[in-house]
Amino acid sequence: MVEWRESQPSIAGVAVRLRRAGKGQPLLVLPHDIGAPAQLPLFDLLATRFELLVPDHPGFGTSERPEWMRNARDLAVMYRWLLTELEASRAALLGLGFGGWIAAEMASMSPADPASLTLVGPMGIKPPEGDIMDQAIVSYIDYARAGFHDQAAFDAVYGAEPSTDQLVAWDHGREMGFRIAWKPYMRSVTLEHLLGGIRAPTTLVWGEEDRVVPVGAAKIWQRAMPRARLVRIPGCGHCVDMEQPEALARLITA
Amino acid sequence: MHFMYFTEQPMSAYPAEEGLKFGATALMFPNKHFDPAEGSRLYNEFIDQYKLAEAVGFDGIMLNEHHNAPFCMQAKANVFAAVLAAITERVKIVILGNPLPLSENPVRLAEELAMIDMISKGRLVSGFVRGGGQEQLATGANPAYNRERFEEAHDLIVQAWTRPGPFRFEGNHYQQRVVNPWALPLQQPHPRIWIPGVISKETVIWAARHRYPYIALNTTIEQTLKIWELYDGIAAEVGFQGGPAYHGYLKQVHVAETDEKAIENARQFTWMQGEFTGLAHPVWSTPSGYGSPENRRGFVEFSTGRGTSPRRRPNFAEQIENNMIIAGRPETVIAKLRHVMRETRPGIMSLWANDGGISQADSLNCIRLLGQEVLPALRETAKELGLESPFEANTPVSLAQSTDLTPRAAAAE
């Protein structure tokens, strides 16, 4: 179990809940749209090598909602600002699903900065076939479960019957997701054209059984970032971080 | 008293067993089950119902719109309003209402409504709604900005009607370079605006702050009284006296020659598997950001089967018992509606008189009995109770257009 140090830095007038743990190079972990639980085996594995910086996205979890925010790029700007405040501009970035989109936006706006970039089933680009799964028409639990190929892994993290508090948090996060990524849903129409300048060593990680962001989208990401390597994880869903933490931890370099 | 006729325009010819098999009869229920030939027949039957409603003495015809579902065939209330503007002579055309947040161009709505008002020679009542949760999903309107869009679109439409153009409109959700519609309402300063609703307190408060009558949609007597209390309290704060001219009430009412037949037909009010808008996933009816934050926990509990629906309706027998559905021969219905009128004192009543698979013959018969036997008796009751409609009371169309305000010291917020 990692021991978190919690703070609430104010960025763009918004109190952002930030948890920090571990020692080493800073690694900013940008969570899924369903948030990041307090404890995960992945954090244990990474905290031995990195100083983990894990925010609740503004408008998600217990971070304050920026009423003015209108798109995912706004979120990326806030995180660039946060890293500058923390004197960690060169932090490595680990973006999970929705957070992968934000991490890519961050890297695109300061292409020389991230020490490394790891994108796990990133949203943000239209898959050539299929669509990014739309939360708007499925229940909270069904959506969260869709992130897992192995339902036992979901149960291990959230319990077979997630608490009502958890459901309220998911509904709250959904609302913020809608506020900034309703149409087009959870993607940008410009991002793929802006990724070519990124110099950080980049790894795209995709669970082969990802039902939230079709793995076919990896092709578009690779076309946009020809130097990026793609690692496909067999027998794993969207939430590689929670289903195959060892495999993911091994891929993250400073 | 203003009496309106209302039907949801049910797509009664859809295969009900397919809906049960699919597990939903809204939003995602495949439209391969929609039969345009039956649709054409039904639309024309509804037109006949509306014509008869005017002929037998209704004061108004209430229209609405919904999307992607058999419970309501009107995908655009303004289309039927335009039809009625041309084929009726006397009735008010009461749209309850145009779902503003669904529109990307409210000026277009302002133009359509102005055209309807002119064609009908000033018979339009232009209600506005937020649109149900599923309507947001059916049309791609962002549920998280539903209320902001509603309020901003409303402001833009009223400006388009009342402020000399050309002018520019720069809102958060709507921006218009040139607002200068060459179609303006005949009624001055603008058509009356009525606001229907079910459970959102915010909407009641908003309506009262604008001095727009609020139409309670099929609520229980207790809920209705609570709504009036809230409305009239806000009214007093902003400087006018609430009361019947600002209170409207939609009731499900079906009449036939005998109580037995009327009650049998009235079962069709629960034809959508007992749900108002059909079977649907709870997250469709309340997408995140659409509801009041105070209801968030209740909705997530409901959506996962841990709580009951905030919109839950009792079974048919109970609804008959507690007058949520009123059905019977004219004498029965008159007695029950008199009771409801005494309890709730509305100045506007909408009679939702037919639904589901009630035959066209029975629907027309119901309209005839309502017009010839029920309405005359209820008008007497309305007189006794002093229930005046906004037209009879000659109320101003809005707070902004009022010249008689007497605000309390601690008004506004």
XYZ file of C-alpha atoms in Angstrom:
667
model
C 0.000 0.000 0.000
C 1.405 3.354 -0.973
C 1.206 6.184 1.492
C -0.315 9.166 -0.211
C 0.467 12.729 0.640
C -2.549 14.766 -0.335
C -2.745 18.419 -1.336
C -5.091 20.730 -3.180
C -3.079 23.073 -5.375
C -5.112 25.848 -6.979
C -4.759 25.867 -10.753
C -6.720 28.316 -12.885
C -8.739 29.125 -9.793
C -9.706 25.491 -9.289
C -8.740 23.364 -6.277
C -7.266 20.170 -7.733
C -6.967 17.133 -5.475
C -3.453 15.789 -5.894
C -2.054 12.635 -4.325
C 1.701 12.028 -4.241
C 3.674 8.973 -3.237
C 6.978 7.230 -3.908
C 10.477 8.383 -4.779
C 12.236 8.987 -8.052
C 11.532 10.793 -11.292
C 8.107 12.424 -11.301
C 5.391 10.496 -13.125
C 2.048 12.206 -13.685
C -0.712 9.605 -13.837
C -3.813 10.854 -15.654
C -6.734 8.653 -14.630
C -9.612 7.120 -16.529
C -12.979 8.857 -16.782
C -14.080 6.445 -14.040
C -11.344 7.803 -11.794
C -8.462 6.164 -9.957
C -9.118 4.136 -6.791
C -7.099 4.962 -3.676
C -4.981 1.841 -3.819
C -3.937 -0.217 -6.826
C -1.172 -2.780 -7.300
C 0.067 -0.585 -10.163
C 0.773 2.261 -7.739
C 2.740 -0.102 -5.473
C 4.837 -1.212 -8.429
C 5.501 2.281 -9.707
C 6.106 4.007 -6.369
C 9.407 2.151 -5.976
C 10.773 3.872 -9.070
C 8.837 7.094 -9.457
C 7.384 9.941 -7.531
C 3.742 9.424 -8.463
C 1.540 12.451 -9.015
C -2.095 11.356 -9.250
C -4.707 14.101 -9.588
C -8.461 13.791 -9.649
C -9.284 15.441 -12.955
C -10.843 18.851 -12.367
C -14.598 18.247 -12.219
C -14.084 14.601 -11.313
C -13.724 12.921 -7.932
C -13.159 15.542 -5.282
C -11.455 18.128 -7.459
C -13.468 21.276 -7.921
C -15.433 21.679 -11.154
C -14.200 24.401 -13.507
C -17.578 25.713 -14.658
C -15.906 27.486 -17.549
C -14.118 24.461 -18.969
C -15.320 23.421 -22.411
C -12.873 20.874 -23.860
C -10.218 18.321 -23.071
C -7.444 20.623 -24.211
C -8.392 23.008 -21.388
C -7.692 20.153 -19.003
C -4.288 19.556 -20.608
C -3.389 23.229 -20.189
C -4.306 23.025 -16.513
C -1.977 20.056 -16.052
C 0.887 21.814 -17.854
C 0.304 24.669 -15.400
C 0.224 22.219 -12.476
C 3.542 20.620 -13.511
C 5.130 24.045 -13.810
C 3.927 24.908 -10.286
C 5.409 21.636 -9.027
C 8.678 22.323 -10.890
C 8.130 19.032 -12.670
C 7.639 20.181 -16.261
C 9.586 17.203 -17.517
C 7.533 14.643 -15.641
C 6.871 11.398 -17.440
C 3.232 11.025 -18.411
C 1.045 7.968 -17.991
C -2.411 8.463 -19.469
C -5.152 5.920 -18.942
C -8.026 5.861 -21.444
C -9.598 9.301 -21.148
C -6.424 10.370 -19.325
C -4.435 9.095 -22.327
C -6.154 11.692 -24.453
C -5.219 14.412 -21.954
C -1.613 13.209 -21.783
C -1.354 13.291 -25.591
C -2.765 16.829 -25.647
C -0.171 17.844 -23.050
C 2.672 16.310 -25.013
C 1.470 17.940 -28.228
C 1.640 21.391 -26.663
C 5.178 21.029 -25.282
C 6.674 18.305 -27.445
C 10.153 18.300 -25.880
C 9.058 18.167 -22.262
C 7.750 14.772 -21.159
C 10.509 12.404 -20.092
C 8.357 9.642 -21.504
C 4.800 9.193 -22.689
C 2.744 6.076 -22.064
C -0.763 6.031 -23.440
C -3.027 3.181 -22.416
C -6.056 2.683 -24.691
C -6.192 6.436 -25.231
C -9.395 8.172 -26.226
C -9.140 11.342 -28.288
C -8.927 9.995 -31.838
C -11.724 8.475 -33.908
C -11.155 4.755 -34.379
C -11.231 3.629 -38.035
C -13.916 1.110 -37.133
C -16.296 1.125 -34.228
C -16.658 3.974 -31.769
C -15.408 5.000 -28.396
C -17.973 3.510 -26.022
C -20.593 6.109 -25.145
C -21.331 6.313 -21.443
C -24.538 8.231 -22.128
C -26.548 5.166 -23.023
C -25.216 2.544 -20.594
C -25.476 2.292 -16.824
C -22.652 3.308 -14.519
C -21.729 -0.237 -13.558
C -22.037 -1.612 -17.097
C -19.709 1.092 -18.364
C -17.107 0.520 -15.671
C -17.334 -3.241 -16.172
C -16.875 -2.816 -19.927
C -13.359 -1.620 -19.134
C -12.456 -5.103 -17.915
C -12.013 -8.285 -19.916
C -11.671 -10.213 -16.674
C -14.708 -9.372 -14.542
C -12.976 -10.817 -11.471
C -10.456 -7.984 -11.818
C -13.325 -5.498 -11.702
C -14.730 -7.174 -8.593
C -11.292 -7.038 -6.972
C -11.053 -3.278 -7.462
C -14.642 -2.065 -7.072
C -16.429 -4.988 -5.436
C -19.095 -7.036 -7.187
C -21.656 -4.401 -6.167
C -19.987 -0.983 -6.185
C -21.162 1.328 -3.422
C -23.745 4.020 -4.026
C -21.054 6.597 -3.229
C -19.046 5.154 -6.113
C -22.070 5.406 -8.417
C -22.622 9.014 -7.414
C -18.957 9.713 -8.171
C -19.302 8.071 -11.585
C -22.413 10.120 -12.364
C -20.617 13.286 -11.288
C -17.624 12.397 -13.494
C -19.894 11.573 -16.393
C -21.403 15.004 -16.170
C -17.961 16.603 -16.396
C -17.101 14.313 -19.309
C -20.226 15.528 -21.098
C -19.351 19.146 -20.333
C -16.010 18.878 -22.120
C -16.317 16.001 -24.591
C -19.967 15.573 -25.591
C -19.712 16.238 -29.296
C -17.718 14.774 -30.867
C -17.814 12.269 -28.068
C -14.505 11.795 -26.243
C -12.321 12.745 -29.171
C -10.715 15.656 -30.929
C -10.893 16.315 -34.652
C -7.474 18.008 -34.638
C -5.285 16.048 -32.223
C -3.959 13.472 -34.693
C -2.451 16.276 -36.779
C -0.589 17.736 -33.806
C 1.232 14.720 -32.408
C 4.115 14.537 -34.894
C 6.420 16.822 -32.978
C 6.513 14.814 -29.768
C 10.094 13.789 -28.928
C 9.435 11.759 -25.797
C 9.845 8.021 -26.056
C 6.252 6.993 -26.545
C 4.563 3.689 -25.834
C 1.020 2.894 -26.867
C -0.442 0.136 -24.751
C -3.666 -1.555 -25.717
C -5.572 -4.411 -24.180
C -6.446 -6.644 -27.103
C -9.935 -7.074 -25.694
C -10.543 -3.333 -25.214
C -14.303 -2.727 -25.592
C -14.149 0.961 -24.662
C -11.662 2.217 -27.253
C -11.351 -0.191 -30.192
C -7.766 -1.363 -30.573
C -7.960 -0.441 -34.275
C -7.486 3.177 -33.210
C -3.842 2.290 -32.532
C -3.246 2.467 -36.296
C -4.208 6.123 -36.390
C -2.039 6.897 -33.361
C 0.938 5.157 -34.968
C 0.411 7.046 -38.190
C 0.397 10.290 -36.180
C 3.452 9.244 -34.110
C 5.589 6.962 -36.310
C 8.287 6.554 -33.637
C 5.854 5.283 -31.007
C 5.948 1.596 -30.187
C 2.734 -0.339 -29.782
C 2.369 -3.043 -27.182
C -0.772 -5.136 -27.311
C -1.669 -7.022 -24.159
C -3.490 -10.276 -24.867
C -6.475 -11.282 -22.764
C -6.842 -7.787 -21.336
C -9.510 -5.103 -21.579
C -9.406 -1.298 -21.579
C -8.172 -0.938 -18.003
C -4.733 -2.490 -18.449
C -3.670 -0.632 -15.315
C -6.113 -2.613 -13.222
C -6.104 -5.930 -15.109
C -2.401 -6.385 -15.922
C -0.525 -3.953 -13.658
C 2.795 -5.857 -13.806
C 2.809 -5.854 -17.598
C 2.022 -2.148 -17.682
C 4.546 -1.200 -14.974
C 7.328 -2.898 -16.928
C 6.596 -0.696 -19.953
C 6.935 2.600 -18.132
C 10.373 4.174 -18.328
C 11.691 7.461 -17.114
C -61.254 28.666 -17.243
C -59.375 27.424 -20.257
C -60.023 23.814 -21.291
C -57.669 22.111 -23.749
C -57.774 18.798 -25.515
C -54.606 16.743 -25.503
C -53.416 13.465 -26.907
C -49.828 12.234 -26.963
C -50.511 11.124 -30.540
C -49.654 7.530 -29.685
C -48.129 5.323 -32.384
C -50.601 2.639 -31.376
C -49.849 0.473 -34.411
C -46.372 -0.584 -33.284
C -45.917 -4.272 -32.422
C -46.038 -4.230 -28.620
C -44.620 -7.738 -28.296
C -41.455 -6.582 -30.105
C -40.993 -3.867 -27.499
C -41.288 -6.378 -24.693
C -38.877 -8.701 -26.434
C -36.386 -5.879 -26.974
C -36.812 -4.711 -23.382
C -37.245 -1.045 -24.259
C -39.873 1.022 -26.050
C -37.951 4.263 -26.170
C -34.767 5.814 -27.561
C -33.088 2.623 -28.844
C -36.200 0.606 -29.786
C -35.511 -0.010 -33.490
C -37.567 2.093 -35.877
C -37.993 -0.827 -38.256
C -41.108 -1.277 -36.111
C -42.453 2.077 -37.259
C -44.941 1.666 -40.110
C -45.353 4.892 -42.118
C -48.632 3.685 -43.657
C -50.085 3.363 -40.166
C -48.380 6.614 -39.243
C -50.161 8.372 -42.076
C -53.519 6.958 -41.009
C -52.949 7.947 -37.382
C -51.811 11.503 -38.116
C -55.003 12.036 -40.080
C -57.102 10.537 -37.307
C -55.514 12.968 -34.846
C -56.429 15.820 -37.182
C -60.040 14.640 -37.063
C -59.870 14.540 -33.265
C -58.592 18.122 -33.139
C -61.267 19.370 -35.540
C -63.961 17.762 -33.429
C -62.470 19.160 -30.228
C -62.851 22.636 -31.658
C -66.367 21.941 -32.923
C -67.629 20.695 -29.532
C -66.295 23.651 -27.592
C -62.782 23.102 -26.299
C -60.900 26.383 -25.838
C -57.535 25.058 -26.895
C -55.578 22.174 -28.332
C -52.397 21.234 -26.575
C -49.468 19.908 -28.601
C -46.107 18.493 -27.609
C -43.169 16.678 -29.140
C -40.960 13.692 -28.426
C -38.431 11.613 -30.305
C -37.531 7.974 -30.955
C -40.513 6.408 -29.216
C -43.996 5.051 -29.911
C -45.659 6.902 -27.028
C -45.720 10.137 -29.025
C -45.743 10.551 -32.794
C -45.051 14.269 -32.874
C -41.418 14.770 -33.787
C -42.037 18.495 -34.281
C -44.842 20.251 -32.450
C -44.599 23.240 -34.776
C -45.621 21.082 -37.747
C -48.941 20.203 -36.147
C -49.324 23.737 -34.846
C -48.979 24.977 -38.419
C -51.571 22.472 -39.599
C -53.992 23.543 -36.868
C -53.347 27.208 -37.613
C -54.836 26.634 -41.049
C -57.624 24.133 -40.374
C -59.088 25.524 -37.130
C -60.808 28.857 -36.596
C -61.215 29.509 -32.928
C -59.175 27.297 -30.596
C -55.905 28.410 -29.058
C -52.974 26.405 -30.336
C -51.066 25.599 -27.193
C -47.604 24.139 -27.744
C -46.333 22.627 -24.478
C -43.838 22.952 -25.636
C -40.936 23.469 -27.914
C -37.888 21.764 -26.336
C -35.510 24.698 -26.513
C -32.170 23.058 -25.652
C -32.586 20.686 -28.602
C -32.470 23.596 -31.002
C -29.200 24.799 -32.464
C -30.916 27.886 -33.831
C -33.582 29.398 -31.601
C -34.129 32.255 -34.047
C -35.507 29.648 -36.419
C -37.983 28.652 -33.704
C -38.912 32.294 -33.198
C -39.638 32.538 -36.920
C -41.702 29.338 -37.038
C -43.737 30.418 -34.025
C -44.298 33.878 -35.473
C -45.548 32.282 -38.686
C -47.927 30.034 -36.742
C -49.202 33.037 -34.809
C -49.844 35.020 -37.966
C -51.447 32.154 -39.897
C -53.693 31.337 -36.915
C -54.580 35.026 -36.586
C -53.096 35.297 -33.123
C -54.108 32.004 -31.524
C -50.695 30.706 -30.511
C -49.668 29.944 -26.936
C -45.968 29.223 -27.086
C -44.837 26.950 -24.283
C -41.223 26.009 -23.790
C -39.720 22.888 -22.226
C -36.270 21.542 -21.446
C -37.053 18.279 -23.251
C -36.881 14.930 -21.505
C -33.569 13.210 -20.885
C -34.042 10.871 -23.801
C -34.747 13.785 -26.130
C -31.258 15.109 -25.413
C -29.769 11.768 -26.426
C -32.006 11.456 -29.482
C -30.935 14.846 -30.779
C -27.376 15.142 -29.507
C -28.107 18.068 -27.179
C -25.663 18.159 -24.265
C -27.625 17.242 -21.121
C -25.058 18.942 -18.899
C -25.962 22.326 -20.379
C -29.689 21.641 -20.700
C -30.864 24.333 -18.341
C -28.345 26.924 -19.529
C -29.391 26.308 -23.120
C -33.066 26.473 -22.163
C -32.711 29.837 -20.510
C -30.464 31.307 -23.180
C -32.637 30.094 -26.077
C -35.682 31.531 -24.306
C -34.007 34.913 -23.950
C -33.027 34.890 -27.595
C -36.534 33.997 -28.803
C -38.221 36.666 -26.700
C -35.678 39.190 -27.948
C -36.224 38.099 -31.540
C -39.942 38.787 -31.025
C -39.708 42.065 -29.165
C -36.438 43.830 -29.917
C -36.171 45.682 -33.197
C -33.608 44.040 -35.476
C -31.046 43.774 -36.671
C -29.090 42.969 -33.532
C -26.315 40.617 -32.599
C -26.669 37.911 -29.947
C -23.538 36.630 -28.204
C -24.414 34.002 -25.635
C -22.499 31.098 -24.129
C -24.366 28.520 -26.161
C -25.934 30.551 -28.942
C -24.313 33.158 -31.088
C -26.150 34.894 -33.906
C -24.543 37.453 -36.187
C -27.763 39.000 -37.390
C -31.043 38.586 -35.576
C -33.565 40.255 -37.828
C -36.427 37.854 -38.544
C -38.879 38.906 -41.212
C -41.603 37.003 -39.432
C -42.937 38.487 -36.216
C -45.816 37.377 -34.017
C -49.213 38.946 -34.565
C -49.957 38.997 -30.829
C -48.362 41.938 -29.024
C -46.099 42.255 -27.196
C -45.674 38.532 -27.936
C -47.635 35.257 -27.678
C -48.296 33.962 -24.197
C -45.643 31.640 -22.834
C -46.698 28.766 -20.597
C -44.242 26.431 -18.955
C -45.155 22.792 -18.376
C -43.220 20.510 -16.068
C -43.226 17.530 -13.771
C -40.712 17.417 -10.964
C -37.997 20.049 -11.322
C -38.381 22.750 -8.711
C -35.975 24.920 -10.699
C -38.469 25.123 -13.550
C -41.352 26.130 -11.254
C -39.206 28.873 -9.790
C -38.024 30.010 -13.208
C -41.609 30.158 -14.530
C -42.790 32.157 -11.520
C -39.884 34.591 -11.839
C -40.997 35.259 -15.415
C -44.697 35.362 -14.498
C -45.380 32.531 -16.945
C -48.220 30.167 -16.015
C -46.922 26.754 -14.947
C -48.713 23.660 -16.217
C -48.341 20.659 -13.895
C -48.209 17.572 -16.067
C -50.260 14.758 -14.638
C -48.967 15.259 -11.106
C -50.869 14.048 -8.050
C -53.082 16.500 -6.187
C -50.524 16.702 -3.365
C -47.629 17.355 -5.754
C -49.718 19.951 -7.563
C -50.522 21.844 -4.381
C -46.840 21.882 -3.452
C -46.006 23.275 -6.867
C -48.576 26.083 -6.452
C -47.242 26.909 -3.023
C -43.735 27.232 -4.407
C -44.934 29.189 -7.451
C -47.105 31.613 -5.512
C -44.337 32.206 -2.974
C -41.941 33.252 -5.711
C -44.709 35.290 -7.363
C -45.178 37.258 -4.160
C -41.432 37.851 -3.964
C -41.213 39.258 -7.474
C -44.344 41.342 -7.045
C -47.446 39.706 -8.404
C -50.157 37.522 -6.948
C -50.182 33.914 -8.174
C -53.380 31.931 -8.231
C -55.563 30.213 -10.824
C -54.553 32.299 -13.850
C -50.989 31.038 -13.357
C -51.878 27.438 -12.525
C -52.459 24.844 -15.210
C -53.128 21.155 -14.733
C -52.986 18.263 -17.166
C -55.190 15.304 -16.246
C -55.830 11.957 -17.866
C -59.596 11.896 -18.371
C -61.608 9.488 -20.505
C -65.366 9.488 -21.003
C -67.699 6.902 -22.507
C -71.402 6.111 -22.216
C -70.831 3.806 -19.263
C -68.329 3.735 -16.412
C -67.323 0.205 -17.360
C -66.471 1.067 -20.925
C -64.640 4.256 -19.938
C -62.538 2.423 -17.368
C -61.738 -0.325 -19.839
C -60.558 2.261 -22.377
C -58.709 4.234 -19.705
C -56.419 1.256 -19.153
C -54.787 2.491 -22.343
C -53.296 5.362 -20.321
C -50.900 2.719 -19.030
C -50.334 1.197 -22.463
C -46.607 1.946 -22.436
C -45.948 -0.804 -19.927
C -47.283 1.534 -17.269
C -44.507 4.043 -17.926
C -45.175 7.579 -19.083
C -42.662 7.432 -21.917
C -42.279 3.697 -22.380
C -39.737 1.202 -21.144
C -36.299 2.703 -21.032
C -33.012 2.476 -19.249
C -33.015 4.940 -16.344
C -29.798 6.570 -17.525
C -31.566 7.496 -20.755
C -34.287 9.418 -18.970
C -31.814 11.152 -16.695
C -28.452 11.517 -18.416
C -25.749 12.883 -16.142
C -26.036 16.628 -15.728
C -29.680 16.737 -16.802
C -31.306 16.429 -13.380
C -31.082 18.607 -10.319
C -27.850 17.882 -8.391
C -29.950 17.288 -5.249
C -31.595 14.329 -7.010
C -28.300 12.755 -8.114
C -28.129 10.111 -5.396
C -31.791 9.181 -5.815
C -31.358 8.703 -9.536
C -28.250 6.553 -9.340
C -29.959 4.382 -6.757
C -32.977 4.031 -9.011
C -30.821 3.321 -12.045
C -29.214 0.333 -10.361
C -32.385 -1.023 -8.828
C -31.446 0.214 -5.332
C -34.229 2.761 -5.161
C -37.606 3.568 -6.640
C -38.178 5.844 -9.579
C -38.722 9.478 -8.645
C -41.310 9.387 -11.450
C -42.846 6.107 -10.348
C -46.566 5.774 -10.912
C -48.869 3.498 -8.948
C -50.814 0.738 -10.680
C -53.965 1.411 -12.690
C -56.473 0.640 -9.930
C -54.658 2.989 -7.574
C -54.512 5.708 -10.207
C -58.278 5.437 -10.684
C -58.769 5.373 -6.920
C -56.762 8.525 -6.254
C -58.028 10.435 -9.322
C -54.727 10.407 -11.198
C -56.734 8.842 -13.984
C -60.366 9.888 -14.215
C -62.685 7.695 -16.250
C -66.413 7.146 -16.450
C -69.676 8.287 -17.932
C -70.104 12.057 -18.024
C -71.767 12.319 -14.565
C -68.959 10.332 -12.952
C -66.269 12.378 -14.621
C -67.946 15.687 -13.822
C -68.122 14.803 -10.129
C -64.498 13.706 -9.980
C -63.168 16.661 -11.949
C -65.184 19.042 -9.768
C -63.419 17.545 -6.797
C -60.040 17.988 -8.487
C -60.878 21.563 -9.453
C -61.941 22.410 -5.917
C -58.768 20.878 -4.516
C -56.291 22.385 -6.975
C -58.030 25.514 -8.367
C -56.407 25.687 -11.798
C -57.291 28.359 -14.347
C -56.069 26.161 -17.163
C -56.994 22.506 -17.533
C -55.748 20.174 -20.165
C -57.709 16.991 -20.666
C -55.512 14.163 -21.902
C -58.490 12.216 -23.121
C -57.255 9.437 -25.376
C -54.215 7.261 -25.522
C -52.748 4.000 -26.739
C -55.083 1.712 -28.583
C -58.378 3.477 -27.848
C -60.253 3.225 -31.158
C -60.840 6.307 -33.266
C -64.594 5.875 -32.821
C -64.250 5.787 -29.033
C -61.788 8.684 -29.095
C -64.179 10.850 -31.084
C -67.072 9.798 -28.860
C -65.044 10.775 -25.791
C -64.282 14.194 -27.273
C -67.985 14.681 -28.119
C -69.140 13.746 -24.608
C -66.510 15.975 -23.062
C -67.556 18.921 -25.185
C -71.308 18.455 -24.958
C -71.758 17.263 -21.387
C -68.638 17.620 -19.279
C -67.254 21.025 -20.237
C -70.519 22.959 -19.766
C -70.855 21.566 -16.244
C -67.226 22.292 -15.414
C -67.505 25.843 -16.698
C -70.249 26.396 -14.132
C -67.958 25.017 -11.460
C -65.129 27.238 -12.632
C -67.413 30.248 -12.350
C -68.493 29.285 -8.839
C -64.886 28.809 -7.800
C -63.676 31.968 -9.530
C -61.178 30.076 -11.690
C -60.117 32.494 -14.393
C -57.768 31.671 -17.237
C -54.929 34.060 -18.144
C -57.123 35.252 -21.025
C -60.110 35.954 -18.784
C -57.943 37.586 -16.136
C -56.106 39.477 -18.862
C -52.775 38.907 -17.145
C -49.586 40.401 -18.605
C -47.650 37.963 -20.796
C -44.536 38.141 -18.636
C -42.901 39.824 -15.704
C -40.899 41.997 -18.079
C -44.140 43.184 -19.676
C -45.853 43.863 -16.329
C -46.819 47.342 -15.160
C -48.552 46.291 -11.927
C -45.731 44.858 -9.818
C -45.513 45.365 -6.086
C -42.255 43.718 -5.077
C -41.652 42.870 -1.462
C -38.674 44.498 0.206
C -36.445 41.433 0.020
C -37.393 40.527 -3.536
C -35.562 38.789 -6.371
C -33.145 36.206 -4.972
